[in-house]
Amino acid sequence: MDSPDAVAKPSSAAAAAESPQVKDSPFLNFASTLSPIQPVDTRPAAFVDVNFPSPEPVFKTPHTNHLRKLDLLRRCEQLPSPSHNPKLFSEVVPPVSSSMAQLNTCCGKECEGDESLPQDRPCSSPSTCVDAFLVEPSEDCENPSGSRDASLEEASKLSQINKSEVQIDCRQKDSGPVRDLCSNSPSLHLDQDSGGLRTSQSESISTKEIEMKIPASTTKELMVEDVKFSYQAEQPLAGLKKSSNEEHLGKPDKQKEVKVIPHTEELQPVLKNAIKGDGSSVERGAATLIQGHRAQDVKLHTGSGQWGESSCNPQFLPQPNDASRVVDSYNDSCLAVSVVSAENQTLWDQEDGAAQCPRGMRKRLQFEAVENNQKLSSWLYSDLTDSTDDVSNAESQLHLDKHSVNASDEIPIVNSSKSETFLHKSSANVNRGGQKKATTVRMVPRPSGIGLHLNSVASIGLSSEKSLTNPGIASIKEENQDNPMLKLPENSSSYQSPLDVEPLRSSQPSKCTDIIVTPINVKSVPAKDASRSEESSKMSPRKKRKKAPEDEGHKRCNCKRSKCLKLYCDCFAAGAFCSEACACLECSNRSEYQDTIREAKQQIESRNPLAFAPKVVLRVTQQNQENEENKGVTPPSARHKRGCNCKKSLCLKKYCECYQAGVGCSFGCRCEGCKNTYGRKDGCGELIEIEHKKPVEREEKDLSAGKLRSTGVNMEVINTSQRLLRLSPVTPSIQGSNSGNNVPKSHKLPSSYHTSPESGALVLPYYVESPSSPTNSMSINTFEEAREELSMIPYDQDQALLKLDSFSPGWDGFPDICNLSPLTSLSPSTTHPSSSKIKEPKIIQKKVFPWRSSPATPLPHFAERKIFSEPDSESVLPNIREDDIPQEISDERLPIKSVQASSPKQKRVSPPQRRLHGTRSSSSPSLRSGRKFILQSVPSFPPLTPYSKNNRGQGS
DNA sequence: GAGTTTGAAACT
DNA sequence: CAGTTTCAAACTC
């Protein structure tokens, strides 16, 4: 192997390094002759030949210089089998480049260099190539163009030329670069030192090494590569090719190239294209080099700056001064190529980075990159455009970039870089957008209900102006306007929790509009952003409205120890920044502390995802919503998600959040002796009462008006159910709340948004209805919807409550809600102090049962009062629908977690959620029914027992 | 305005 | 999960 093979191999290797075409002949030549020098001559010859076909143009083109460089590199590689060794290449390359530079400088003819390169290729004999490296420089120096002109025969002769010659040449010519090259390549060094023989030896060695290095697997690749190369060089080298090809095939030399090839294969097409394009030759060389050499090697070479000399070739560097650039570009191109092979994307980036890459290479790369980029960009665009303006802008940029890229090589690079940046941006945007979208979407889902922070509610009530929709909504709308992305669906309920605000923005148009009255009323709505919040806080008349006797309706806080970063702080709870009106001490709830605020919110949400959800949710049918929204009045139907736990205030004082919000207590409430004038929760308060006070409350409830109307039967049922299910009155609320509590955590999953309570509430309704609904299908659908609703709820949290739809002011709605949806009750229940966070899951379960079946959960309360009493389903259904509709939010959020989140119920529900998504949007009305169904379905789970109530409530 | 009451939030 | 503590608002005087 060593001697013969070595010879052949080295030659082959050299050939491979040079170019497939050249490779073949060169290799053979090398093998036979080992004289690199001759090959150089061959180059000219080949070059001449080459000139004929397209290849020549390539060489001729400034790129040809590159080709030279490439050739040199190849040679270097080839010669020193070490070329395989990247190191060697790197070493060699610089010399080569230097040699090239010298040549260029010496010859002062770019053409020469270029020609030589093409020639080299044509010479293609790998040996020649190697020689060419040595020779070329020398030749170039000596006969810049002459060598090129030499015919293939000459080339072959050259190839025949002894290495000694080559060595000599190297010494002579390069004493500089060539030597360097030689020196760089061990083999070359040998050659230089010992002379041609050594070189041959070195070559043989190199070949050995190469062989060793080259994986057998590469052979196939080599073949392919050869083909590719042949494509590239075919025309010019034609004759040589055959030989070279044959050699390649027969010889392992190709393998050397082949190594490169793997990468090159991919690159080849590109390279080919590039070659076809402008300075194809140079590019080719570069490509080949690249292929043969690793990008790194190339870089190293370029790094040597020798290539810069090559820049002398006008082709390479349209910009004469940019020798360095050229080199860089080369490197870049190489890199890019390698990258491409490795990763298209990376290519893009690299290319971008390489903006300066040689045109041919660049073009190729760029094109590919461009295409890829375009693809990516298109892809991104599609995504981004939707997502955000920024995205659109970015897209536009990208497009521009693309165009520009197309326009010019360099530009393309720039473009590519831009594109990269753009991509990054876009990615960022995407993320942002995605988040936003998600948030927006999520937010959107809420629509059905109106959420109000208690504070806000109160304020709302106070402030006729803003009413439910008011400030928060207005702010949201405004924001939305500002942010096209964030457009709030008109219908969508606006919810302003500081945190939530953002999502709200995104609120999608929901069939049903859930209006979440942010507690903010009191204070500025916590705008999405601190700035907003700031503005809102500043602006917030809302805040003033509510509490703030001092402020106008605007709440103020007097926090002294909480730093306004706890829910104790109304402002913070409302998602609003503290305003000047606030008397808080050490207030951190200010725009300047957004980070802190966020952290605090996160912490709080971690505990209770719905913590910032509006405490009061109004569910309004679209009609209702519109009316209400228009009116700006908090719908009586509004409820506390969590409900109150009043024990002494009888819900007749502002201590009671329900009362404060101007909302009747709901099933979710745990209040004792509720006398809420706004309405009693047939369910909630009663439930508790029922348990505790049942009779009295009932009466009261009855007093509360029709609220109880349903109660009649329900009451009894409820009572029983409560007794059974509820066991603990406290729990009832708790149930909701508890479940809610638990749920909230789960809610977190879906998104902090839907708090358990809500979800629970929603869930319940579903269950309620569903339980009855026997049909599994129904249940399923309903479940899905329910999930969605749930998910929605979580989102809306409050909305869930709102969704209850009953909204008839007062309890009427309530009962409905209760009846229809335990959910509604749930929401309140959840809202109940305890339940506030997560009760949902429990609620759901409980509700389901309780609601219908089980009083256990607060639901039962509702159920008792309203659910049963009324055709719950009716009211519920609509409510449910709304909830479902809101889905949007739920979709993302709920779907996944909501179900899970809601413990057992969720599980049950989970299937429905999926559907819900689909259904949500679909039917507001149907949704309602859907909810009912859901409820039914849900109950179905529990349903098992005629009314889970017994089972669950008791069971629980 | 100070003190008390209340209930939610937070913590254990 | 229940109980306790903390907190701030609401209320009373």
mmCIF file of N, CA, C and O in Angstrom, chain A residues 78 224 252 463 560 593 741:
data_model
loop_
_atom_site.group_PDB
_atom_site.id
_atom_site.type_symbol
_atom_site.label_atom_id
_atom_site.label_comp_id
_atom_site.label_asym_id
_atom_site.label_seq_id
_atom_site.Cartn_x
_atom_site.Cartn_y
_atom_site.Cartn_z
ATOM 1 N N GLN A 78 -4.179 17.644 0.046
ATOM 2 C CA GLN A 78 -3.784 16.428 -0.630
ATOM 3 C C GLN A 78 -2.355 16.090 -0.328
ATOM 4 O O GLN A 78 -2.065 15.010 0.137
ATOM 5 N N VAL A 224 -20.219 9.466 -4.834
ATOM 6 C CA VAL A 224 -21.201 10.507 -5.054
ATOM 7 C C VAL A 224 -20.508 11.823 -5.284
ATOM 8 O O VAL A 224 -20.795 12.543 -6.207
ATOM 9 N N PRO A 252 -8.308 5.308 -3.309
ATOM 10 C CA PRO A 252 -8.823 5.808 -2.045
ATOM 11 C C PRO A 252 -8.711 7.304 -1.981
ATOM 12 O O PRO A 252 -9.307 7.923 -1.161
ATOM 13 N N SER A 463 -69.559 53.859 41.009
ATOM 14 C CA SER A 463 -69.395 54.665 39.821
ATOM 15 C C SER A 463 -70.313 54.149 38.762
ATOM 16 O O SER A 463 -70.143 53.070 38.255
ATOM 17 N N LYS A 560 -49.510 49.286 55.403
ATOM 18 C CA LYS A 560 -48.356 49.737 56.165
ATOM 19 C C LYS A 560 -47.252 48.707 56.213
ATOM 20 O O LYS A 560 -46.088 49.057 56.338
ATOM 21 N N TYR A 593 -41.464 49.307 40.409
ATOM 22 C CA TYR A 593 -41.164 48.026 41.062
ATOM 23 C C TYR A 593 -41.851 46.882 40.346
ATOM 24 O O TYR A 593 -42.260 45.904 40.960
ATOM 25 N N ASN A 741 -59.277 25.477 46.214
ATOM 26 C CA ASN A 741 -57.926 25.637 46.681
ATOM 27 C C ASN A 741 -57.037 24.659 45.977
ATOM 28 O O ASN A 741 -56.021 25.001 45.436
#
